[in-house]
Short mmCIF file of C-alpha atoms and ligand atoms in Angstrom, two decimals:
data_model
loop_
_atom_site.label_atom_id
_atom_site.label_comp_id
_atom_site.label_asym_id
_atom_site.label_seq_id
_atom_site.Cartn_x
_atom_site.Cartn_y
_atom_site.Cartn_z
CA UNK A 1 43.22 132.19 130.05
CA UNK A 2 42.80 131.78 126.18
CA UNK A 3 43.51 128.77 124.42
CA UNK A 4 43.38 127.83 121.06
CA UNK A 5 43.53 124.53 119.46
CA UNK A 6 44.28 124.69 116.05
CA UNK A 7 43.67 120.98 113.59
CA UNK A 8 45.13 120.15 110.84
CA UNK A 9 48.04 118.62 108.52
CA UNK A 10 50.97 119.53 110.58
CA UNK A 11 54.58 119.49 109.50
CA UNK A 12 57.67 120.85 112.02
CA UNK A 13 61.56 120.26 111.56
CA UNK A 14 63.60 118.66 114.03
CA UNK A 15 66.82 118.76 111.96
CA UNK A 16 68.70 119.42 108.10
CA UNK A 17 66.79 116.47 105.65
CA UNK A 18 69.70 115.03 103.92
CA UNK A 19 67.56 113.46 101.07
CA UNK A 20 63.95 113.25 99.96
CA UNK A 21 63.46 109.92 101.66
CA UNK A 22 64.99 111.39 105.04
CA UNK A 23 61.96 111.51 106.76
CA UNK A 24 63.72 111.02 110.18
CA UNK A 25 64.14 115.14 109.79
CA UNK A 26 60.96 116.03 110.23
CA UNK A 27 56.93 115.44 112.47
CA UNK A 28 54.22 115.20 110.26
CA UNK A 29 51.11 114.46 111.86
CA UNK A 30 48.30 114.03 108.89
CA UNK A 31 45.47 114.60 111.13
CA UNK A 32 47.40 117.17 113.64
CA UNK A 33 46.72 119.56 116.45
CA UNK A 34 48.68 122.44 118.02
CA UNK A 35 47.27 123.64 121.70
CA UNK A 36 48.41 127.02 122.27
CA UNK A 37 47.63 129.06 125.62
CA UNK A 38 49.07 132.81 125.82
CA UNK A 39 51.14 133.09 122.91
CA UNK A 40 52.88 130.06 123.24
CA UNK A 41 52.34 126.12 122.00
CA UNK A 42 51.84 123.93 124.60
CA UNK A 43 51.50 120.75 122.86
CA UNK A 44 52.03 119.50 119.81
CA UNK A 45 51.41 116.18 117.91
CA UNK A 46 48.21 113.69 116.98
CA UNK A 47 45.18 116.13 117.34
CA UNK A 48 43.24 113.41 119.58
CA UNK A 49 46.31 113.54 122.16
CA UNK A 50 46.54 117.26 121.81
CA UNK A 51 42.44 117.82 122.33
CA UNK A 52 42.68 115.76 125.25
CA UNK A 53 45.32 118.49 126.73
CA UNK A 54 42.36 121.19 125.70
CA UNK A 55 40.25 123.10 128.31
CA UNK A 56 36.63 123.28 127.92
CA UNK A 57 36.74 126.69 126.91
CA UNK A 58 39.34 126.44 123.97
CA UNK A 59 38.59 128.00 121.26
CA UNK A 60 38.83 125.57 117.83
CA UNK A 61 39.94 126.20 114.72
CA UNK A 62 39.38 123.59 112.06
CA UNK A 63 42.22 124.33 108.89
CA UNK A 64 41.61 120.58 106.90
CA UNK A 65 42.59 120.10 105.16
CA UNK A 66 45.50 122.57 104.56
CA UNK A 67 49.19 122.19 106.47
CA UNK A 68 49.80 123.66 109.60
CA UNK A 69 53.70 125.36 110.09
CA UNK A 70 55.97 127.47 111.84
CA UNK A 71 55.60 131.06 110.30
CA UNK A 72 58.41 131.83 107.56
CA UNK A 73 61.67 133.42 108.42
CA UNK A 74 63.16 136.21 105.96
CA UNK A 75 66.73 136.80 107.61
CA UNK A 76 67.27 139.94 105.08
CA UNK A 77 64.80 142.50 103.72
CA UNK A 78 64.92 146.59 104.03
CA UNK A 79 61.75 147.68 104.80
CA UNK A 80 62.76 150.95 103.77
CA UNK A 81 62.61 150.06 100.31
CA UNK A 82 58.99 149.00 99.76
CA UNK A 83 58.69 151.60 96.99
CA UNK A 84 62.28 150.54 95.47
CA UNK A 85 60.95 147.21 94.69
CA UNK A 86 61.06 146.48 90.60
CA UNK A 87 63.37 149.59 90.30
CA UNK A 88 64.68 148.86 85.99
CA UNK A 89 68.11 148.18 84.79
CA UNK A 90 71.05 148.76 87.19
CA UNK A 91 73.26 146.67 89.32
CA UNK A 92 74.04 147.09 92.78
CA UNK A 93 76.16 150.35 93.16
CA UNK A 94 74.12 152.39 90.20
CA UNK A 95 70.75 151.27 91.78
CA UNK A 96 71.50 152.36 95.45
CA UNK A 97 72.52 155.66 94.03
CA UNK A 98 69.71 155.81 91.49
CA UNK A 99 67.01 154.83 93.24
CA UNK A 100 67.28 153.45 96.56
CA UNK A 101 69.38 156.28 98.67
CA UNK A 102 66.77 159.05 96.92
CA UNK A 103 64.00 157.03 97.99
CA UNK A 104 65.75 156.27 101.71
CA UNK A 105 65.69 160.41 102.57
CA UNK A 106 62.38 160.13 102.52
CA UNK A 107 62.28 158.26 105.85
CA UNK A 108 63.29 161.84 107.68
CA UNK A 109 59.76 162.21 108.06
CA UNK A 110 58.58 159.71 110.49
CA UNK A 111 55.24 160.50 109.07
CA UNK A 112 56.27 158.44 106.21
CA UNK A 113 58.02 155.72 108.06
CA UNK A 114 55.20 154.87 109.92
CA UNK A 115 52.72 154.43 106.95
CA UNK A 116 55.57 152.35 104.90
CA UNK A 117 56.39 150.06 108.61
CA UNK A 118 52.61 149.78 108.59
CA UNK A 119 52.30 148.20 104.82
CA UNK A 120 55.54 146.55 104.99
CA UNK A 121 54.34 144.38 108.18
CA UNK A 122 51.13 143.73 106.61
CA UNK A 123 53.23 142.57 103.19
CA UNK A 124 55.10 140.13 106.26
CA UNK A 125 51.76 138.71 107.15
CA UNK A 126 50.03 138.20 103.68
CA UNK A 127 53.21 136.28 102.66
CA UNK A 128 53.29 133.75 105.99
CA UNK A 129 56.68 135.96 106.74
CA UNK A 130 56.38 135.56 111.33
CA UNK A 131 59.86 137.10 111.75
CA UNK A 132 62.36 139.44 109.66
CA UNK A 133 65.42 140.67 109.95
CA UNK A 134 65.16 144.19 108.54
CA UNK A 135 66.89 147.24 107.64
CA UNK A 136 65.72 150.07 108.40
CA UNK A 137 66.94 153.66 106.99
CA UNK A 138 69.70 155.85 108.47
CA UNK A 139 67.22 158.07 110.38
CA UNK A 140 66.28 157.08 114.10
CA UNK A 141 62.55 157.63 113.68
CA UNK A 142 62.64 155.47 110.71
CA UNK A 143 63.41 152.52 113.16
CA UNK A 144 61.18 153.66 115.96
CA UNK A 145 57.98 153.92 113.36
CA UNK A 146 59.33 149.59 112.72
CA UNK A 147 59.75 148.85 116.26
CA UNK A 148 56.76 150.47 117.02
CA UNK A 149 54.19 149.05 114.86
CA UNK A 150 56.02 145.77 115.47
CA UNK A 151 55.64 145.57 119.12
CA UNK A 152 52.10 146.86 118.75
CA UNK A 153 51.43 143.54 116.46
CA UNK A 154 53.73 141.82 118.98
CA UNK A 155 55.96 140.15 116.49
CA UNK A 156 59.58 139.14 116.83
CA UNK A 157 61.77 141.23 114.23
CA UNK A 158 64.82 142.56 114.32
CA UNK A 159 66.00 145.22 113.31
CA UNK A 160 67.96 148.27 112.91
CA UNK A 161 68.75 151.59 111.63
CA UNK A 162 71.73 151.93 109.10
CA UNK A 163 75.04 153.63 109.66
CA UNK A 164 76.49 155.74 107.27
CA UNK A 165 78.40 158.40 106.70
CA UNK A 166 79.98 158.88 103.12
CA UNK A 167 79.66 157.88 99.44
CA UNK A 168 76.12 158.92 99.50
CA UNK A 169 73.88 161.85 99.61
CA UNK A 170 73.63 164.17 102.18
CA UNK A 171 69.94 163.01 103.06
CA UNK A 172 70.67 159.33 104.07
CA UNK A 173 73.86 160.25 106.22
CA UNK A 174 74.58 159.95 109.67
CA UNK A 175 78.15 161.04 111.64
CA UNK A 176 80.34 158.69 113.73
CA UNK A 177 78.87 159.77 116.65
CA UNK A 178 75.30 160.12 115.43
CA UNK A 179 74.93 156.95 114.21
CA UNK A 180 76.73 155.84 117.46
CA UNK A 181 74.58 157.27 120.13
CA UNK A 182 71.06 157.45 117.75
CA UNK A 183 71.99 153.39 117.53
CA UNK A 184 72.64 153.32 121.73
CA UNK A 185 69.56 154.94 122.11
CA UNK A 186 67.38 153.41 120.27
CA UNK A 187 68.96 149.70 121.52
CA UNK A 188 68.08 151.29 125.03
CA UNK A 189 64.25 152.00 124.04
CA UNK A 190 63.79 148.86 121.69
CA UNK A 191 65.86 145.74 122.46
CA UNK A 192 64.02 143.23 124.66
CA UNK A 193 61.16 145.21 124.85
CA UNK A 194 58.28 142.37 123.97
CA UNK A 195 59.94 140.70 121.09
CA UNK A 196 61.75 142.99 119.65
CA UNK A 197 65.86 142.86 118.64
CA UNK A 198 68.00 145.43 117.99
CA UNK A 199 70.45 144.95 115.32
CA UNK A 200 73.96 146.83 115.10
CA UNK A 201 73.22 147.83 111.17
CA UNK A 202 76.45 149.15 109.80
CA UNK A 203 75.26 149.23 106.02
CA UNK A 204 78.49 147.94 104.28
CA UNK A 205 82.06 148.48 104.17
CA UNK A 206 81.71 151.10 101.63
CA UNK A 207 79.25 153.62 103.04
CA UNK A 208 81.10 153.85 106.29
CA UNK A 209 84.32 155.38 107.34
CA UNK A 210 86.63 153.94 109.19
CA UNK A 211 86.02 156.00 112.26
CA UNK A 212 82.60 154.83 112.01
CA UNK A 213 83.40 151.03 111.41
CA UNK A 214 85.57 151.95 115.01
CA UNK A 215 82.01 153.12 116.54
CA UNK A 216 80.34 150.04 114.91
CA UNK A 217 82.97 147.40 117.01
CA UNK A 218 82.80 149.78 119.98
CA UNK A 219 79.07 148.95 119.90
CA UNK A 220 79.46 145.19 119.13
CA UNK A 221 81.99 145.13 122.22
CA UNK A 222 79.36 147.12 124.46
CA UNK A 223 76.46 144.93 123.43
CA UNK A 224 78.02 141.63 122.77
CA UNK A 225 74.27 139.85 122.23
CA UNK A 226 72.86 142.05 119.85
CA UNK A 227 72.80 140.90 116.07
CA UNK A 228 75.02 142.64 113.72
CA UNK A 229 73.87 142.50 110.40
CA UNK A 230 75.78 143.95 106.81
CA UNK A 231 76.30 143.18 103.30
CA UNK A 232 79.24 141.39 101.96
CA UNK A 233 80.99 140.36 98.93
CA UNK A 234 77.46 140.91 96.43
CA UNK A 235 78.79 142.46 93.34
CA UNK A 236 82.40 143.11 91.70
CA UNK A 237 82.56 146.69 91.55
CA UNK A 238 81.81 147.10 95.38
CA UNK A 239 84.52 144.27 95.81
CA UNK A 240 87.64 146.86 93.65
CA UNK A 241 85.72 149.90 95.87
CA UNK A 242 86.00 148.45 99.15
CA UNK A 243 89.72 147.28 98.31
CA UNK A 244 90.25 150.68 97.10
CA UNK A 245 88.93 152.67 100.81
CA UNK A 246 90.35 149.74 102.72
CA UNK A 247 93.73 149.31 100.96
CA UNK A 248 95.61 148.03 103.78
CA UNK A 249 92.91 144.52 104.04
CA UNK A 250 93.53 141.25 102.91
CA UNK A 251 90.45 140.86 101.34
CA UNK A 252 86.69 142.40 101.77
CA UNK A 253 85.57 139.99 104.56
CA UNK A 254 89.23 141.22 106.59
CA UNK A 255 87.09 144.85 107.00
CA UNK A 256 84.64 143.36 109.05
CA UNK A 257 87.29 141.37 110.67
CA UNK A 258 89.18 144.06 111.39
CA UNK A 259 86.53 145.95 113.36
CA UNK A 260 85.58 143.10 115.17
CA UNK A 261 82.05 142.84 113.29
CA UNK A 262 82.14 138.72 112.83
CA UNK A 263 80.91 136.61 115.61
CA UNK A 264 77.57 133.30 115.62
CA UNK A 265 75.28 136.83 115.65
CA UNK A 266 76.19 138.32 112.90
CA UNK A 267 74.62 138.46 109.36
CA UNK A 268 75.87 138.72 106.04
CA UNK A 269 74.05 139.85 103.38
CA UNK A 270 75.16 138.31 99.58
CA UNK A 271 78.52 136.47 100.24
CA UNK A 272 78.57 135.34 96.76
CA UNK A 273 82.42 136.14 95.65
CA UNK A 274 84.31 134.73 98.62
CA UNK A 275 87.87 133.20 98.73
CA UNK A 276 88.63 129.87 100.26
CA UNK A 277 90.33 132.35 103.13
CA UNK A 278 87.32 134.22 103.43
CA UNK A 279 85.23 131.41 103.56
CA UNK A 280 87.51 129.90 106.39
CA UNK A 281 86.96 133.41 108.18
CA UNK A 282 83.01 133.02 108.00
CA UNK A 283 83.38 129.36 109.36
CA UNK A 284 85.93 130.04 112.09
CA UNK A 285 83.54 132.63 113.47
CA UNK A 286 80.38 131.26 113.08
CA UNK A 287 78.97 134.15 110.73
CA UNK A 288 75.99 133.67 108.82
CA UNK A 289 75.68 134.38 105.18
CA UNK A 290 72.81 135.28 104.07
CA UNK A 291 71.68 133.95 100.64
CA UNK A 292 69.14 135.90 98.57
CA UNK A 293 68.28 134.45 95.39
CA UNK A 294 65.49 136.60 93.74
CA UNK A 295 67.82 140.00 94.43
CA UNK A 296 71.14 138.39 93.36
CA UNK A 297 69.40 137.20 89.90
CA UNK A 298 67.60 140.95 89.58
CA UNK A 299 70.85 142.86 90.29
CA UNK A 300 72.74 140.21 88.20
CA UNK A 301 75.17 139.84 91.38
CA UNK A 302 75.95 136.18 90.72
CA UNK A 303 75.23 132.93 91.87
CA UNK A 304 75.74 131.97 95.66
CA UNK A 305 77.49 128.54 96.04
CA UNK A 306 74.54 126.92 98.81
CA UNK A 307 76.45 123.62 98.42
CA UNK A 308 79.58 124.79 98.53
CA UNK A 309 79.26 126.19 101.79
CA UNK A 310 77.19 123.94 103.24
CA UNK A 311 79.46 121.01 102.77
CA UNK A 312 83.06 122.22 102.61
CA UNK A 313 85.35 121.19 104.76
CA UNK A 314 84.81 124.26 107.26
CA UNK A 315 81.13 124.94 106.82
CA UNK A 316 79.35 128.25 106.31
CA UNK A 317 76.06 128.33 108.67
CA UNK A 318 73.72 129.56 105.82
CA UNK A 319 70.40 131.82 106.21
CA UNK A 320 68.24 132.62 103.10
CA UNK A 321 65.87 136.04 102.65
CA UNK A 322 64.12 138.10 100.18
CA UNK A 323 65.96 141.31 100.36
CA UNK A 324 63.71 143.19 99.06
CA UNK A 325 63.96 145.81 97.02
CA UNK A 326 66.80 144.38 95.67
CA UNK A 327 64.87 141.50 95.61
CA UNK A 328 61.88 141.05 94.08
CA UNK A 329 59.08 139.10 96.13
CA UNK A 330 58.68 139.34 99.57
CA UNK A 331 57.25 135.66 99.55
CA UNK A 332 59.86 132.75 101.20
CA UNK A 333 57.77 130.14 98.42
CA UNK A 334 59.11 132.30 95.96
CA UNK A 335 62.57 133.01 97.25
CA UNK A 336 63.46 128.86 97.77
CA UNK A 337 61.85 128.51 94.34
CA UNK A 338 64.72 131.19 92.92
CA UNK A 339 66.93 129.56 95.15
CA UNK A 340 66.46 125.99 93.83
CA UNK A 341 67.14 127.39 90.36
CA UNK A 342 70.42 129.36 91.39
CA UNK A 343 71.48 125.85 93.40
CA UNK A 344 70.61 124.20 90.26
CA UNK A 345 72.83 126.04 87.80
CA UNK A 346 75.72 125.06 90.36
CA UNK A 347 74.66 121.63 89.02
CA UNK A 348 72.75 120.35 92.61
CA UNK A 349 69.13 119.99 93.72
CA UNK A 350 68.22 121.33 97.40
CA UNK A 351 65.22 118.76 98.34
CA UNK A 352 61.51 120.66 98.88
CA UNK A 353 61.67 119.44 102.96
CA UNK A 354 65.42 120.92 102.76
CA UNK A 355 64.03 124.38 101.42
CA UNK A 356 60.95 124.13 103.95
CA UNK A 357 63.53 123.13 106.62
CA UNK A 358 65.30 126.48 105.53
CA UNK A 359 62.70 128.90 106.01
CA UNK A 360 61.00 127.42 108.89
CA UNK A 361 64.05 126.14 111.50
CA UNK A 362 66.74 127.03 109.34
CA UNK A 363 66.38 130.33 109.48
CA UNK A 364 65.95 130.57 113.03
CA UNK A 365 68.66 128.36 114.00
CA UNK A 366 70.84 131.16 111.98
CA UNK A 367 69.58 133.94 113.76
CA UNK A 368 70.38 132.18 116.65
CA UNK A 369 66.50 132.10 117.67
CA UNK A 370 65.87 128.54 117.65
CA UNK A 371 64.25 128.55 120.83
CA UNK A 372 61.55 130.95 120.45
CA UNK A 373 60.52 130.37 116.55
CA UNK A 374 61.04 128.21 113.34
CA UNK A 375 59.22 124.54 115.16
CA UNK A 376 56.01 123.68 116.18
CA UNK A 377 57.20 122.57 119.66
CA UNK A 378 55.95 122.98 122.70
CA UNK A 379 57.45 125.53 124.64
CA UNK A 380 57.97 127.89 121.53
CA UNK A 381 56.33 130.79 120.58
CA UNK A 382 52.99 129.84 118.46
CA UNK A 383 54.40 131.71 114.70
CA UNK A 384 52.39 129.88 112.67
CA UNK A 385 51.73 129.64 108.86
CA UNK A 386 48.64 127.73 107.34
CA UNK A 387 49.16 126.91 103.67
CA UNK A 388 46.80 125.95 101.12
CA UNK A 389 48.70 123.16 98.93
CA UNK A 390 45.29 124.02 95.96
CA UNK A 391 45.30 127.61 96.33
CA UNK A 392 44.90 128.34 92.42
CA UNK A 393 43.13 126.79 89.76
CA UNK A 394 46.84 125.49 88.02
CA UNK A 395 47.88 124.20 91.60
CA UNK A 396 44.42 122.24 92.08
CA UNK A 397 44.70 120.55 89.49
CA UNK A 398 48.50 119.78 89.54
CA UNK A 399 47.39 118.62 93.41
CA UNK A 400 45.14 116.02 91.78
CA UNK A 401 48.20 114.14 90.23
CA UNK A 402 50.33 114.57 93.87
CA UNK A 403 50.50 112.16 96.36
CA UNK A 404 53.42 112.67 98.48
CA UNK A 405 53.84 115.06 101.09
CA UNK A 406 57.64 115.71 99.30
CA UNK A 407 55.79 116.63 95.82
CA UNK A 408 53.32 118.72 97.30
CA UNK A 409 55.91 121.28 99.40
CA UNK A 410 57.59 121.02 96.19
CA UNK A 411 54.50 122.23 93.78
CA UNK A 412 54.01 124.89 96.83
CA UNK A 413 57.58 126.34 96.48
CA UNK A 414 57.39 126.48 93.00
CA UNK A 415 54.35 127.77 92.12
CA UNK A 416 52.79 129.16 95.68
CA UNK A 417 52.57 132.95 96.77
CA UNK A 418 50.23 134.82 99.28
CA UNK A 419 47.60 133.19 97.90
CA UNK A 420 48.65 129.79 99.06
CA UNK A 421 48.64 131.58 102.56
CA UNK A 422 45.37 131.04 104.24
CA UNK A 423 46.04 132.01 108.06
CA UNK A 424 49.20 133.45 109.77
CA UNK A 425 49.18 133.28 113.80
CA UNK A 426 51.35 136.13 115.59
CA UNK A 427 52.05 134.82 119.41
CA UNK A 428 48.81 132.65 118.56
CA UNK A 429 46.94 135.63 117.22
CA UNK A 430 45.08 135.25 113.78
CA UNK A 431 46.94 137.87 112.28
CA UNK A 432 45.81 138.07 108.61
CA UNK A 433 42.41 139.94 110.23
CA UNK A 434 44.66 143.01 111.52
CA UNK A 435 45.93 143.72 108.30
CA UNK A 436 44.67 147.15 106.76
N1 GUN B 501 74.56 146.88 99.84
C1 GUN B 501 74.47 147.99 100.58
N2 GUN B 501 73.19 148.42 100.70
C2 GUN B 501 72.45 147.52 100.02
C3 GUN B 501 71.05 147.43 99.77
O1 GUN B 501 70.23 148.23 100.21
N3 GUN B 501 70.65 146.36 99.02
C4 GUN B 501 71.53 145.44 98.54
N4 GUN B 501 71.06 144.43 97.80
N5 GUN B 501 72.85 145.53 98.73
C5 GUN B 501 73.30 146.56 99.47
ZN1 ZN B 502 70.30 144.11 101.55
#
């Protein structure tokens, strides 16, 4: 049996931290310890209690004086479009046609997926990133080279290959039925296995026909667990171009409606133009929508309304991710920092433990994986991050000046990267070792 104790500042969730004095929201144990024993944390809490709970044989790792937390959740990123990343000038539509669909075909050679899944995961690790939710391309092997070199690094992602079948190029197209049974199949060979999830990946309302969107909620009825995950409501001219192939809708969020695609598992990219009615839809089902500040500022899609949804009337449950390559960092530090700005130009401030509560338990609460990931509690799966609050020369010396825990996530999310990222554990693995 191998056990691990790990020491050091520790800092978990156990709910939404209304304020910056709601310290009710949160453990934080300044001399910590986290027991872990085949994957899993066992115990949690002052490090003297936890040692007690040690075997002789445990092995110990000393991180003070750096904080101990669950690994980082990115609930939208296409791994498929690694080399897409910091593509120049376009917004959404001309930049999928430019540069990400040509760049997509190249995922017919599995060849290639596997070395991109490979550097992608490793990208994951660097940046404390334990779990994603990730697209892959249309082609099958291009989500058997992900699952694969997932499961091999045992991590729990989901994920899935897209459907689509018009209104792009030949290369990155799939039929009704292809995408229906190449989906089935590959939720036959890759969901549950270790800690793997299959996805239902319908790309978005506009690269898929309506007799594949009726393939899409035959699968969501068939497999009525899985995640579905798609992109909604990002940019104006997709919003007249859906309206335009679905002419008969109320509205863009009525598509997905329609075929049966909302539901407490399903995720959705962007949501940054809804109506009140649409927002009502979201709520009413329990859909998650997926905010993703560094790609919606690139792409100049417009600012998502965090607040807003949070606190209307019917709330939106709310998920936040890099979505890279629209995106542009594949670091959750630097995606809460954009976010913070884009919640700030809607005239609020999100506190530094509500953006750590957002990537850690947030995020897994809205992939519905609360369970498993996103605490340091016992029971739980040990995804662990280990962050270095003076990582850089400017951030030592801004450190000196700190002395609340509040100011110091803070100075982390706004200046941190990788580099703040000293040690990622994978089911209790050291994990930043692996990496090629
Ligand atoms: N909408 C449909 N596909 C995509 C994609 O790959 N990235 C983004 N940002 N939006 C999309
Ligand atoms: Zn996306």
């Amino acid at each position: 049996m191998t056990e691990t104790l790990l020491r050091g500042r520790t800092l978990s969730f156990l709910r939404w931290p209304d304020a910056i004095d709601d310290h009710g929201a949160y453990s934080y144990q300044e001399d910590g310890g986290v027991l872990i024993r085949e994957g899993r944390i066992v115990a949690t809490g002052a490090y003297e209690d936890v040692a007690r709970q040690a075997g002789e044989g445990a092995q110990k790792i000393d991180h003070r004086p750096h904080l101990i937390m669950p690994g980082f959740v990115d609930a939208h990123v296409h791994y498929s479009q690694l080399q897409v990343l910091a593509s120049y000038g376009a917004e959404l539509l001309g930049w999928l046609n430019t540069y990400t669909f040509p760049e997509e075909t190249k995922f017919r050679d599995a060849q290639y997926g596997r070395r991109v899944a490979r550097q992608f995961l490793d990208e994951m690790v660097r940046h404390g990133t334990t779990t994603v939710a990730a697209y892959c391309s249309v082609h099958k092997q291009s989500a058997e080279a992900f699952f694969e070199e997932s499961h091999a690094r045992n991590m729990l992602n989901i994920a899935g290959k897209v459907m689509m079948d018009r209104n792009a190029p030949e290369g990155v197209l799939d039929t009704p039925q292809s995408g229906y049974d190449d989906t089935k199949a590959l939720i036959a060979e890759w969901h549950d296995k270790g800690r793997q999830h299959y996805a239902i990946t319908p790309r978005f309302a506009i690269t898929s026909s309506p007799e594949q969107m009726e393939m899409a909620k035959a699968l969501a009825g068939e497999f009525p667990g899985l995640h579905i995950q798609t992109h909604l409501s990002e940019n104006h001219a997709e919003i007249e171009f859906t309206q335009q192939l679905y002419p008969w809708s109320r509205d863009y969020t009525d598509v997905y409606e329609h075929y049966g695609l909302l539901g407490p598992k399903t995720l959705l990219g962007h949501c940054i133009h809804l109506s009140e009615r649409e927002a009502d839809a979201l709520s009413d089902s329990g859909s998650v929508a997926v905010f993703c500040p560094t790609s919606n500022l690139f792409l100049g899609s417009g600012l998502f309304d965090y607040q807003r949804y949070r606190t209307r009337a019917k709330p939106i449950r709310i998920a936040t991710a890099t979505d890279v390559g629209g995106g542009t960092n594949y670091s959750m530090l630097r995606t809460m920092d954009e976010a913070y700005k884009v919640i700030a130009l809607n005239g609020e401030k999100l506190n530094p433990f509500a953006s750590f509560w957002q990537m850690t338990l947030g995020n897994a609460r809205a992939l519905s994986l609360e369970d498993r990931i996103g605490t340091l509690d016992a029971g739980t799966d040990a995804d662990i991050v280990v962050l270095d609050s003076r990582a850089t020369p400017i951030m030592r010396l801004r450190m000196e000046a700190i002395e609340s825990l509040a100011a110091e996530l803070f100075l982390l999310q706004t200046v941190g990267d990788d580099r703040a990222v000293r040690e990622v554990y994978v089911a209790g693995r050291p994990a930043k070792g692996d990496m090629a």
